Short mmCIF file of C-alpha atoms (C1' of nucleotides) in Angstrom, two decimals:
data_model
loop_
_atom_site.label_atom_id
_atom_site.label_comp_id
_atom_site.label_asym_id
_atom_site.label_seq_id
_atom_site.Cartn_x
_atom_site.Cartn_y
_atom_site.Cartn_z
CA MET A 49 94.23 96.62 101.43
CA LEU A 50 91.66 97.02 98.71
CA ASP A 51 91.38 100.10 96.53
CA PRO A 52 89.10 102.63 98.25
CA ARG A 53 88.09 103.86 94.82
CA LEU A 54 86.65 100.46 94.09
CA PHE A 55 84.38 100.88 97.09
CA ARG A 56 83.15 104.21 95.81
CA ALA A 57 82.76 103.05 92.25
CA ASP A 58 81.02 99.72 92.78
CA LEU A 59 80.13 98.91 96.34
CA GLU A 60 77.84 96.11 95.30
CA PHE A 61 80.60 94.32 93.45
CA VAL A 62 82.93 94.57 96.44
CA THR A 63 80.29 93.25 98.82
CA GLU A 64 79.55 90.36 96.51
CA GLN A 65 83.20 89.49 96.10
CA LEU A 66 83.80 89.57 99.83
CA ASN A 67 80.80 87.33 100.34
CA ARG A 68 82.53 84.70 98.24
CA ARG A 69 84.98 84.21 101.06
CA SER A 70 82.24 84.49 103.67
CA PHE A 71 83.40 87.89 104.76
CA ASN A 72 80.36 89.76 105.87
CA PHE A 73 80.83 93.32 104.73
CA ASP A 74 78.33 95.80 106.05
CA SER A 75 78.02 98.05 103.03
CA GLU A 76 75.31 100.19 104.59
CA SER A 77 77.32 101.41 107.54
CA TYR A 78 80.26 101.77 105.21
CA SER A 79 78.23 104.09 102.98
CA GLU A 80 77.22 106.12 105.98
CA LEU A 81 80.80 106.48 107.11
CA GLU A 82 81.93 107.35 103.63
CA ALA A 83 79.28 110.05 103.22
CA LYS A 84 80.27 111.49 106.56
CA ARG A 85 83.92 111.44 105.60
CA LYS A 86 83.24 113.24 102.38
CA ALA A 87 81.23 115.98 104.04
CA ILE A 88 83.83 116.57 106.73
CA GLN A 89 86.67 116.51 104.26
CA VAL A 90 85.05 119.08 102.02
CA LYS A 91 84.30 121.29 105.00
CA THR A 92 87.86 120.97 106.29
CA GLN A 93 89.34 121.81 102.96
CA GLU A 94 87.13 124.87 102.60
CA LEU A 95 88.29 126.13 105.97
CA GLN A 96 91.90 125.42 105.12
CA ASN A 97 91.49 127.28 101.88
CA GLU A 98 90.07 130.28 103.71
CA ARG A 99 92.90 130.26 106.23
CA ASN A 100 95.49 130.03 103.48
CA SER A 101 94.14 132.84 101.38
CA ARG A 102 93.60 135.15 104.34
CA SER A 103 97.06 134.47 105.68
CA LYS A 104 98.48 135.19 102.28
CA ALA A 105 96.58 138.47 102.18
CA ILE A 106 98.00 139.42 105.56
CA GLY A 107 101.48 138.74 104.29
CA GLN A 108 100.93 140.88 101.24
CA ALA A 109 99.38 143.73 103.23
CA LYS A 110 102.27 143.66 105.63
CA ALA A 111 104.72 143.79 102.75
CA ARG A 112 103.00 146.96 101.56
CA GLY A 113 103.35 148.41 105.03
CA GLU A 114 99.65 148.53 105.75
CA ASP A 115 98.08 148.10 109.16
CA VAL A 116 97.15 144.42 109.36
CA GLN A 117 95.32 144.48 112.67
CA PRO A 118 91.82 144.56 111.11
CA LEU A 119 92.72 141.55 109.00
CA LEU A 120 94.05 139.72 112.02
CA ASP A 121 90.80 140.35 113.86
CA GLN A 122 88.82 138.84 111.00
CA VAL A 123 90.80 135.65 111.03
CA GLN A 124 90.67 135.08 114.76
CA TYR A 125 87.70 132.77 114.72
CA LEU A 126 89.14 130.42 112.10
CA GLY A 127 91.68 128.70 114.28
CA ASP A 128 89.40 126.86 116.68
CA GLN A 129 86.89 125.94 114.03
CA LEU A 130 89.58 124.51 111.81
CA LYS A 131 91.19 122.61 114.63
CA ALA A 132 87.86 121.03 115.49
CA THR A 133 87.02 119.89 111.95
CA GLU A 134 90.54 118.67 111.35
CA ALA A 135 90.30 116.53 114.47
CA GLU A 136 86.93 115.25 113.33
CA LEU A 137 88.34 114.38 109.92
CA SER A 138 91.35 112.62 111.33
CA ASP A 139 89.08 110.58 113.61
CA ILE A 140 86.89 109.38 110.80
CA GLN A 141 89.90 108.69 108.63
CA SER A 142 91.49 106.45 111.21
CA ILE A 143 88.19 104.64 111.69
CA MET A 144 88.02 104.02 107.95
CA THR A 145 91.64 102.95 107.69
CA ALA A 146 91.13 100.47 110.50
CA LEU A 147 88.04 99.17 108.72
CA MET A 148 89.86 98.86 105.39
CA GLU A 149 92.85 97.13 106.95
CA GLY A 150 90.55 94.46 108.33
CA ILE A 151 89.02 93.61 104.95
CA PRO A 152 90.55 90.61 103.12
CA ASN A 153 91.63 90.52 99.51
CA ILE A 154 89.21 89.90 96.68
CA LEU A 155 89.63 86.39 95.34
CA ASP A 156 90.75 85.56 91.85
CA GLU A 157 87.85 84.41 89.69
CA THR A 158 89.43 80.96 89.33
CA VAL A 159 89.23 80.26 93.06
CA PRO A 160 86.63 77.53 93.75
CA VAL A 161 83.78 78.08 96.19
CA GLY A 162 83.87 76.36 99.55
CA LYS A 163 83.94 77.00 103.26
CA ASN A 164 86.97 75.02 104.38
CA GLU A 165 89.78 72.77 103.25
CA GLU A 166 87.37 70.00 102.27
CA SER A 167 86.44 72.05 99.21
CA ASN A 168 90.00 72.55 98.02
CA VAL A 169 90.56 71.25 94.51
CA GLU A 170 93.35 68.83 93.74
CA ILE A 171 95.15 69.97 90.60
CA SER A 172 97.79 67.29 90.18
CA ARG A 173 99.75 64.51 91.84
CA TRP A 174 103.39 63.69 91.45
CA GLY A 175 105.43 60.65 92.46
CA ASP A 176 104.52 57.24 93.75
CA LYS A 177 103.83 56.71 97.40
CA PRO A 178 106.48 54.39 98.80
CA GLU A 179 105.28 50.87 99.58
CA PHE A 180 106.58 49.36 102.73
CA ALA A 181 106.63 45.68 103.64
CA PHE A 182 106.33 46.83 107.23
CA GLU A 183 104.36 49.31 109.24
CA PRO A 184 106.01 52.67 108.48
CA LYS A 185 106.97 54.75 111.50
CA ASP A 186 106.47 58.45 111.85
CA HIS A 187 109.38 60.85 112.21
CA VAL A 188 109.06 61.01 115.99
CA ASP A 189 109.77 57.31 116.35
CA LEU A 190 112.37 57.37 113.61
CA GLY A 191 114.16 60.32 115.14
CA SER A 192 114.12 59.20 118.77
CA ASN A 193 117.52 57.47 118.53
CA LYS A 194 118.97 59.85 115.94
CA GLY A 195 119.14 63.13 117.83
CA MET A 196 115.60 64.45 117.56
CA SER A 197 114.45 65.46 121.02
CA PHE A 198 111.23 67.17 121.95
CA GLU A 199 112.08 66.69 125.62
CA LEU A 200 115.16 68.88 125.22
CA GLY A 201 113.14 71.42 123.28
CA ALA A 202 110.64 71.58 126.12
CA LYS A 203 113.36 71.82 128.75
CA ILE A 204 115.26 74.59 127.01
CA ALA A 205 112.22 76.53 125.80
CA SER A 206 108.75 75.02 126.05
CA ALA A 207 106.40 72.65 124.29
CA ARG A 208 106.43 72.90 120.50
CA PHE A 209 110.18 73.30 120.28
CA VAL A 210 112.65 70.68 119.14
CA VAL A 211 116.36 70.01 119.37
CA LEU A 212 118.09 68.30 116.46
CA ASN A 213 121.48 66.78 117.03
CA GLY A 214 124.20 65.39 114.81
CA MET A 215 123.28 64.10 111.37
CA LEU A 216 119.62 65.09 111.63
CA ALA A 217 120.67 68.70 112.16
CA ARG A 218 122.99 68.30 109.22
CA LEU A 219 120.24 66.75 107.11
CA GLN A 220 118.05 69.76 107.70
CA ARG A 221 120.95 72.03 106.73
CA ALA A 222 121.49 69.95 103.58
CA ILE A 223 117.84 70.38 102.66
CA ILE A 224 118.12 74.14 103.10
CA GLN A 225 121.30 74.22 101.02
CA LEU A 226 119.71 72.26 98.20
CA MET A 227 116.78 74.65 98.12
CA LEU A 228 118.88 77.81 98.15
CA ASP A 229 121.25 76.49 95.51
CA THR A 230 118.41 75.40 93.24
CA HIS A 231 116.50 78.65 93.45
CA VAL A 232 119.60 80.77 92.98
CA SER A 233 121.33 78.79 90.23
CA GLU A 234 118.40 77.30 88.35
CA HIS A 235 115.50 79.68 88.96
CA GLY A 236 117.26 83.02 89.02
CA TYR A 237 116.42 84.18 92.53
CA ASN A 238 118.55 86.64 94.42
CA GLU A 239 119.68 85.28 97.79
CA THR A 240 118.83 87.62 100.65
CA TYR A 241 119.61 87.86 104.32
CA VAL A 242 117.21 89.89 106.41
CA PRO A 243 116.31 90.86 109.99
CA PHE A 244 114.36 88.23 111.91
CA LEU A 245 112.79 90.92 114.06
CA VAL A 246 110.53 93.39 112.30
CA ASN A 247 108.52 96.46 113.18
CA ALA A 248 104.76 96.94 113.02
CA ASP A 249 104.89 98.86 109.74
CA SER A 250 106.41 95.86 108.02
CA LEU A 251 103.79 93.50 109.44
CA ARG A 252 101.04 95.88 108.43
CA GLY A 253 102.52 95.99 104.94
CA THR A 254 102.24 92.29 104.35
CA GLY A 255 98.93 91.96 106.17
CA GLN A 256 99.76 90.19 109.45
CA LEU A 257 98.78 93.30 111.39
CA PRO A 258 96.47 94.56 112.64
CA LYS A 259 94.31 91.46 112.40
CA PHE A 260 96.60 88.59 113.34
CA GLU A 261 98.65 89.92 116.20
CA ALA A 262 97.80 86.88 118.33
CA ASP A 263 99.78 84.63 115.97
CA LEU A 264 102.97 86.61 116.50
CA PHE A 265 105.67 86.57 119.13
CA LYS A 266 106.47 89.98 120.52
CA VAL A 267 109.73 91.14 122.01
CA ASN A 268 109.36 91.92 125.65
CA ASN A 269 111.88 94.68 126.18
CA ASP A 270 111.15 96.37 122.87
CA PRO A 271 107.43 96.52 122.14
CA THR A 272 108.05 97.88 118.66
CA LEU A 273 109.50 94.58 117.42
CA TYR A 274 108.06 91.18 116.56
CA LEU A 275 109.69 87.87 115.62
CA ILE A 276 109.02 87.09 111.98
CA PRO A 277 106.36 84.45 111.28
CA THR A 278 107.86 84.02 107.80
CA ALA A 279 110.61 85.63 105.73
CA GLU A 280 107.82 86.95 103.52
CA VAL A 281 107.54 89.88 105.92
CA PRO A 282 111.10 91.27 105.86
CA VAL A 283 111.72 90.30 102.24
CA THR A 284 108.55 91.77 100.75
CA ASN A 285 109.09 94.92 102.81
CA ILE A 286 112.31 95.53 100.90
CA VAL A 287 110.13 97.29 98.33
CA ARG A 288 107.97 99.21 100.80
CA ASP A 289 107.73 102.88 99.76
CA VAL A 290 109.85 102.21 96.70
CA ILE A 291 109.15 103.17 93.09
CA ILE A 292 110.86 100.46 91.06
CA ASP A 293 112.31 100.98 87.58
CA ALA A 294 110.38 98.99 85.01
CA LYS A 295 113.61 97.48 83.74
CA ASP A 296 114.38 96.01 87.18
CA LEU A 297 111.19 93.93 87.26
CA PRO A 298 110.58 91.20 88.10
CA LEU A 299 112.46 91.17 91.41
CA LYS A 300 113.01 87.64 92.67
CA PHE A 301 114.25 86.95 96.19
CA VAL A 302 115.04 83.74 97.98
CA CYS A 303 115.64 83.80 101.71
CA HIS A 304 116.31 81.18 104.34
CA SER A 305 115.10 82.13 107.79
CA PRO A 306 113.69 80.73 110.98
CA CYS A 307 109.98 81.37 111.43
CA PHE A 308 108.28 81.97 114.76
CA ARG A 309 104.59 81.36 115.28
CA SER A 310 102.64 81.37 118.47
CA GLU A 311 100.06 78.96 116.96
CA ALA A 312 97.53 80.67 119.16
CA GLY A 313 94.58 79.13 117.35
CA ALA A 314 95.96 75.62 117.08
CA TYR A 315 96.43 74.36 120.60
CA GLY A 316 94.97 70.93 120.06
CA ARG A 317 96.29 70.30 116.56
CA ASP A 318 99.37 68.35 115.52
CA VAL A 319 100.71 68.20 119.04
CA ARG A 320 102.95 65.24 118.18
CA GLY A 321 106.21 65.79 116.35
CA MET A 322 107.68 68.53 114.26
CA ILE A 323 104.63 69.29 112.14
CA ARG A 324 103.58 72.37 114.07
CA GLN A 325 106.32 74.11 116.03
CA HIS A 326 106.81 77.57 117.47
CA GLN A 327 110.08 77.78 115.54
CA PHE A 328 110.93 76.24 112.20
CA GLU A 329 113.24 76.78 109.26
CA LYS A 330 111.94 77.80 105.88
CA VAL A 331 113.28 78.86 102.50
CA GLU A 332 110.96 81.50 101.11
CA ILE A 333 110.72 82.68 97.51
CA VAL A 334 109.29 86.10 96.76
CA GLN A 335 108.54 87.83 93.49
CA ILE A 336 107.70 91.47 92.76
CA VAL A 337 106.20 91.73 89.29
CA LYS A 338 104.29 93.93 86.87
CA PRO A 339 100.53 93.53 87.37
CA ASP A 340 99.85 91.80 84.07
CA GLU A 341 102.55 89.24 84.78
CA SER A 342 101.49 88.03 88.21
CA ARG A 343 99.26 85.24 86.94
CA LYS A 344 102.08 83.67 85.00
CA ALA A 345 104.56 84.33 87.80
CA HIS A 346 102.29 82.52 90.24
CA GLU A 347 102.32 79.33 88.16
CA GLU A 348 106.05 79.66 87.70
CA LEU A 349 106.80 80.24 91.35
CA THR A 350 104.67 77.27 92.37
CA GLY A 351 106.62 75.21 89.86
CA HIS A 352 109.87 76.33 91.48
CA ALA A 353 108.70 74.94 94.81
CA GLU A 354 107.56 71.71 93.12
CA ILE A 355 111.01 71.17 91.62
CA ILE A 356 112.44 70.78 95.11
CA LEU A 357 109.98 68.01 95.95
CA GLN A 358 110.76 66.35 92.63
CA LYS A 359 114.50 66.54 93.23
CA LEU A 360 113.93 64.87 96.58
CA LYS A 361 111.57 62.37 94.93
CA LEU A 362 108.92 63.08 97.52
CA PRO A 363 105.36 62.28 96.42
CA TYR A 364 103.09 65.29 96.63
CA ARG A 365 99.95 66.82 95.32
CA LYS A 366 99.11 70.32 94.27
CA VAL A 367 95.92 71.79 95.63
CA LEU A 368 94.06 74.95 94.72
CA LEU A 369 92.67 76.44 97.90
CA CYS A 370 88.97 77.20 97.92
CA ALA A 371 87.48 80.56 98.89
CA GLY A 372 87.15 79.76 102.58
CA ASP A 373 90.65 78.37 102.95
CA THR A 374 92.52 81.12 101.10
CA GLY A 375 94.49 83.43 103.38
CA PHE A 376 93.48 86.98 104.26
CA SER A 377 95.89 88.78 101.92
CA SER A 378 95.90 86.28 99.09
CA ALA A 379 93.89 86.41 95.87
CA LYS A 380 94.79 82.84 94.97
CA THR A 381 96.82 80.15 96.69
CA TYR A 382 98.21 76.78 95.71
CA ASP A 383 99.27 74.47 98.50
CA LEU A 384 101.76 71.71 97.90
CA GLU A 385 101.08 68.75 100.14
CA VAL A 386 103.72 66.12 100.69
CA TRP A 387 102.92 62.50 101.43
CA LEU A 388 103.75 61.50 105.00
CA PRO A 389 103.72 57.70 105.41
CA GLY A 390 103.75 58.07 109.20
CA GLN A 391 100.40 59.85 109.03
CA GLN A 392 99.16 58.18 105.84
CA ALA A 393 98.20 61.65 104.71
CA TYR A 394 99.18 64.53 102.49
CA ARG A 395 100.32 67.50 104.55
CA GLU A 396 101.03 71.06 103.56
CA ILE A 397 104.70 71.73 102.89
CA SER A 398 104.39 74.84 100.76
CA SER A 399 101.88 77.57 100.19
CA CYS A 400 102.25 79.71 97.07
CA SER A 401 100.16 82.86 96.85
CA ASN A 402 99.45 85.68 94.47
CA PHE A 403 98.56 88.77 96.46
CA LYS A 404 98.06 90.94 93.39
CA ASP A 405 98.13 94.59 94.54
CA PHE A 406 96.75 93.91 98.04
CA GLN A 407 100.10 93.97 99.83
CA ALA A 408 101.55 96.49 97.37
CA ARG A 409 98.87 99.02 98.32
CA ARG A 410 99.64 98.66 102.00
CA LEU A 411 103.35 98.77 101.22
CA GLN A 412 103.12 101.58 98.68
CA ALA A 413 105.31 99.38 96.51
CA ARG A 414 105.13 100.75 93.01
CA TRP A 415 106.78 100.75 89.62
CA ARG A 416 106.89 103.44 87.01
CA ASN A 417 104.77 102.32 84.10
CA PRO A 418 106.48 103.60 80.94
CA GLU A 419 103.13 103.70 79.14
CA THR A 420 101.56 106.11 81.60
CA GLY A 421 104.70 107.61 83.10
CA LYS A 422 102.97 107.22 86.46
CA PRO A 423 103.87 105.16 89.50
CA GLU A 424 101.51 102.19 89.73
CA LEU A 425 101.21 99.40 92.25
CA VAL A 426 103.20 96.22 91.64
CA HIS A 427 101.95 92.71 92.33
CA THR A 428 103.59 90.61 95.02
CA LEU A 429 103.82 86.83 95.30
CA ASN A 430 105.49 84.38 97.56
CA GLY A 431 105.74 80.73 98.36
CA SER A 432 107.56 78.39 100.65
CA GLY A 433 110.25 76.75 98.73
CA LEU A 434 109.94 74.75 101.00
CA ALA A 435 109.29 74.54 104.72
CA ALA A 436 112.54 72.88 105.79
CA GLY A 437 111.32 71.28 109.01
CA ARG A 438 108.45 69.56 107.26
CA THR A 439 110.76 68.56 104.41
CA LEU A 440 113.03 66.93 106.95
CA ILE A 441 110.23 64.80 108.34
CA ALA A 442 109.00 63.97 104.84
CA VAL A 443 112.47 62.71 103.93
CA MET A 444 112.69 60.71 107.15
CA GLU A 445 109.32 59.05 106.71
CA ASN A 446 109.53 58.37 102.97
CA TYR A 447 113.10 57.07 103.03
CA GLN A 448 112.85 54.76 106.04
CA ASP A 449 113.64 51.05 105.95
CA ALA A 450 112.50 48.10 108.05
CA ASP A 451 115.27 48.70 110.59
CA GLY A 452 114.32 52.29 111.13
CA ASN A 453 117.23 53.64 109.10
CA ILE A 454 116.90 56.55 106.73
CA GLN A 455 118.41 56.54 103.25
CA ILE A 456 119.74 59.92 102.19
CA PRO A 457 118.02 61.08 98.96
CA GLU A 458 120.42 61.37 96.06
CA ALA A 459 119.94 65.11 95.69
CA LEU A 460 121.18 65.66 99.25
CA LEU A 461 124.29 63.47 99.06
CA PRO A 462 126.60 66.31 97.99
CA TYR A 463 125.75 68.09 101.23
CA MET A 464 126.10 65.12 103.60
CA GLY A 465 129.84 64.66 103.77
CA GLY A 466 129.81 61.08 102.54
CA VAL A 467 127.05 59.83 104.80
CA THR A 468 124.44 57.85 102.84
CA ILE A 469 122.27 56.42 105.58
CA LEU A 470 121.24 57.48 109.06
"C1'" G B 110 126.02 103.39 126.28
"C1'" G B 111 128.45 108.70 125.67
"C1'" A B 112 129.70 113.21 122.36
"C1'" G B 113 128.92 115.82 117.87
"C1'" A B 114 126.83 116.78 112.75
"C1'" G B 115 122.89 115.83 109.40
"C1'" G B 116 117.79 114.13 107.36
"C1'" U B 117 114.55 118.99 101.46
"C1'" G B 118 111.70 116.41 94.75
"C1'" G B 119 114.52 110.31 90.63
"C1'" C B 120 119.72 112.17 92.37
"C1'" U B 121 123.12 116.35 94.12
"C1'" G B 122 122.00 120.65 96.70
"C1'" A B 123 120.01 126.11 98.08
"C1'" G B 124 116.29 127.97 101.03
"C1'" C B 125 115.86 136.33 106.27
"C1'" G B 126 108.49 132.97 109.69
"C1'" G B 127 104.61 135.48 104.58
"C1'" U B 128 103.88 135.70 97.24
"C1'" C B 129 107.82 128.25 98.59
"C1'" G B 130 105.67 122.66 96.17
"C1'" A B 131 110.30 124.78 96.99
"C1'" A B 132 116.52 128.09 93.56
"C1'" A B 133 120.39 125.79 90.79
"C1'" G B 134 122.67 121.56 88.64
"C1'" C B 135 122.23 116.46 87.01
"C1'" G B 136 118.92 112.93 85.15
"C1'" G B 137 114.06 112.01 82.43
"C1'" C B 138 110.59 113.56 78.58
"C1'" G B 139 109.25 116.74 74.12
"C1'" G B 140 111.19 119.92 70.34
"C1'" U B 141 114.91 122.78 67.15
"C1'" C B 142 119.41 121.52 64.57
"C1'" U B 143 121.46 116.73 62.01
"C1'" U B 144 121.42 111.72 56.75
"C1'" G B 145 121.50 109.59 61.89
"C1'" A B 146 123.62 110.28 66.66
"C1'" A B 147 126.28 113.39 70.02
"C1'" A B 148 126.88 118.43 71.43
"C1'" A B 149 124.30 123.00 71.78
"C1'" C B 150 119.76 125.59 72.39
"C1'" C B 151 114.32 125.98 73.74
"C1'" G B 152 110.45 123.93 76.50
"C1'" U B 153 108.77 120.48 80.05
"C1'" U B 154 109.27 117.25 84.35
"C1'" G B 155 107.15 115.21 92.29
"C1'" A B 156 103.36 112.28 95.08
"C1'" G B 157 98.56 111.55 97.27
"C1'" G B 158 93.58 113.29 97.78
"C1'" G B 159 88.74 116.29 97.13
"C1'" U B 160 85.33 118.31 93.40
"C1'" U B 161 84.33 117.53 88.16
"C1'" U B 162 81.87 114.19 82.18
"C1'" A B 163 86.45 116.71 81.52
"C1'" U B 164 89.06 121.22 82.24
"C1'" C B 165 89.33 124.69 86.08
"C1'" C B 166 89.74 124.98 91.06
"C1'" C B 167 90.94 123.37 95.98
"C1'" C B 168 93.50 120.46 100.02
"C1'" U B 169 97.74 117.69 102.03
"C1'" C B 170 102.90 116.28 101.84
"C1'" C B 171 110.25 119.37 102.59
"C1'" C B 172 112.05 112.04 108.14
"C1'" A B 173 107.63 111.08 111.78
"C1'" G B 174 104.47 112.98 115.71
"C1'" G B 175 103.21 117.09 118.76
"C1'" G B 176 103.58 122.60 119.80
"C1'" U B 177 104.07 128.21 118.90
"C1'" U B 178 101.74 131.62 115.03
"C1'" C B 179 96.77 134.89 111.33
"C1'" G B 180 100.74 132.22 108.55
"C1'" A B 181 106.10 126.98 109.52
"C1'" A B 182 110.63 123.59 104.92
"C1'" U B 183 112.22 127.73 108.17
"C1'" C B 184 111.10 128.55 115.52
"C1'" C B 185 110.30 124.91 120.02
"C1'" C B 186 109.65 119.70 122.04
"C1'" U B 187 109.68 114.30 121.38
"C1'" G B 188 110.80 110.13 118.52
"C1'" C B 189 113.09 107.66 114.41
"C1'" U B 190 117.16 107.46 111.28
"C1'" U B 191 122.13 108.40 108.77
"C1'" C B 192 127.22 109.80 109.37
"C1'" U B 193 131.81 110.82 112.51
"C1'" C B 194 134.41 110.04 117.20
"C1'" C B 195 134.75 107.35 122.09
"C1'" G B 196 133.31 103.01 125.01
"C1'" C B 197 131.54 97.91 124.90
"C1'" C B 198 131.13 93.65 121.98
"C1'" A B 199 130.45 88.36 118.17
#
RNA sequence: GGAGAGGUGGCUGAGCGGUCGAAAGCGGCGGUCUUGAAAACCGUUGAGGGUUUAUCCCCUCCCAGGGUUCGAAUCCCUGCUUCUCCGCCA
């Protein structure tokens, strides 16, 4: 959520900024609402003040043993009037909250203009694309005789689920292990285990609700719970309603979890293979930092995700998302895109975002600034480090040979129990 | 799933329906004392919002949501949650 004070102070600036990401903000009807809110709030508070002081007077008169009946008669009319204005105020407040919760974050000034992913800016490339003396297969073909079964996934659950058997399942586990170990031992993250079902408050805190409910899976027999679309939700919500000691910042969490997405808006896309599933594994890294450190933390965190790709010697590129492609809650996002020989394309494998105080305001996640002595909002960041399912297919496709075997990358050997080739 | 006891400020913990945003202690901050520190003593110390140049002033918040009342931290209802015991269970 954006700072309501910003709207009052400089509505034009806000409108302009939101236009950058093609969000059409109707500042005129906002102003009307805001004026109405102010008037009703002032009126309500005046009435409340009157009630309070009169009630106090009644108490004092009673204490002196006076007859309070005349005073009671005077105050009779207040009740209904107050109840009515309070209801009016609460109505307009919930209208405004709903409005504010639907407004996306203001973009960082370094975010390039553009409507969609075609305007994203490539920042760097790493690694050499493998050259094959044969036509490289995609992971679906490579996996068909190695325990990857979409048929079983569909039988057991539905389309967009997969079953991994034997060494492929182990390979995915090895990938997850490598990521966790690297982030914990080399990057100083704190390993966390969290609920995979979360309540609406948590989803509102990180920005998935109220706007993106269609992307979530809900729990049938408990309508208060949702399956997590990413560990970002439970992990970032650790600091909801918390005032953090300055000396404890930055907080750095790493968390492996399954992720569940209904992919409501993507029915026709990536129907083949493991690219886009209803359930996938991911290792998520999250940082909670002081506001003036988030810029640096964002670069750092993105670098932490890159290290994994480098350890696996997977060619990738780093892309700065343009205005139109940057997510709702994010101020700035880098995507890491891994090279997939089976598709002859770079595909997203990590998304690293700086949310600045957007999530923190919804979460009421604050720190005590020693300079002011006051609680102030923190900045939150997160990134996939990495999506494990997509890493698995990247390994399969980049490490294939002419016979359809898969070499195990060196970095994963310690986790593979002596197996070097699948 | 059943029975019982709780949820109050950074923490511990008081609080006959009226002057309670809330005693006391701890912690924090400022000061006195000291070469310095500790101890002791004095003072100060919640959050959000409205109005305002600023101060003043005002409103809201004692788990959450309803209700009773002129007036609710205090009474009633519902929910959530923590703890203890029983049952079930990986």
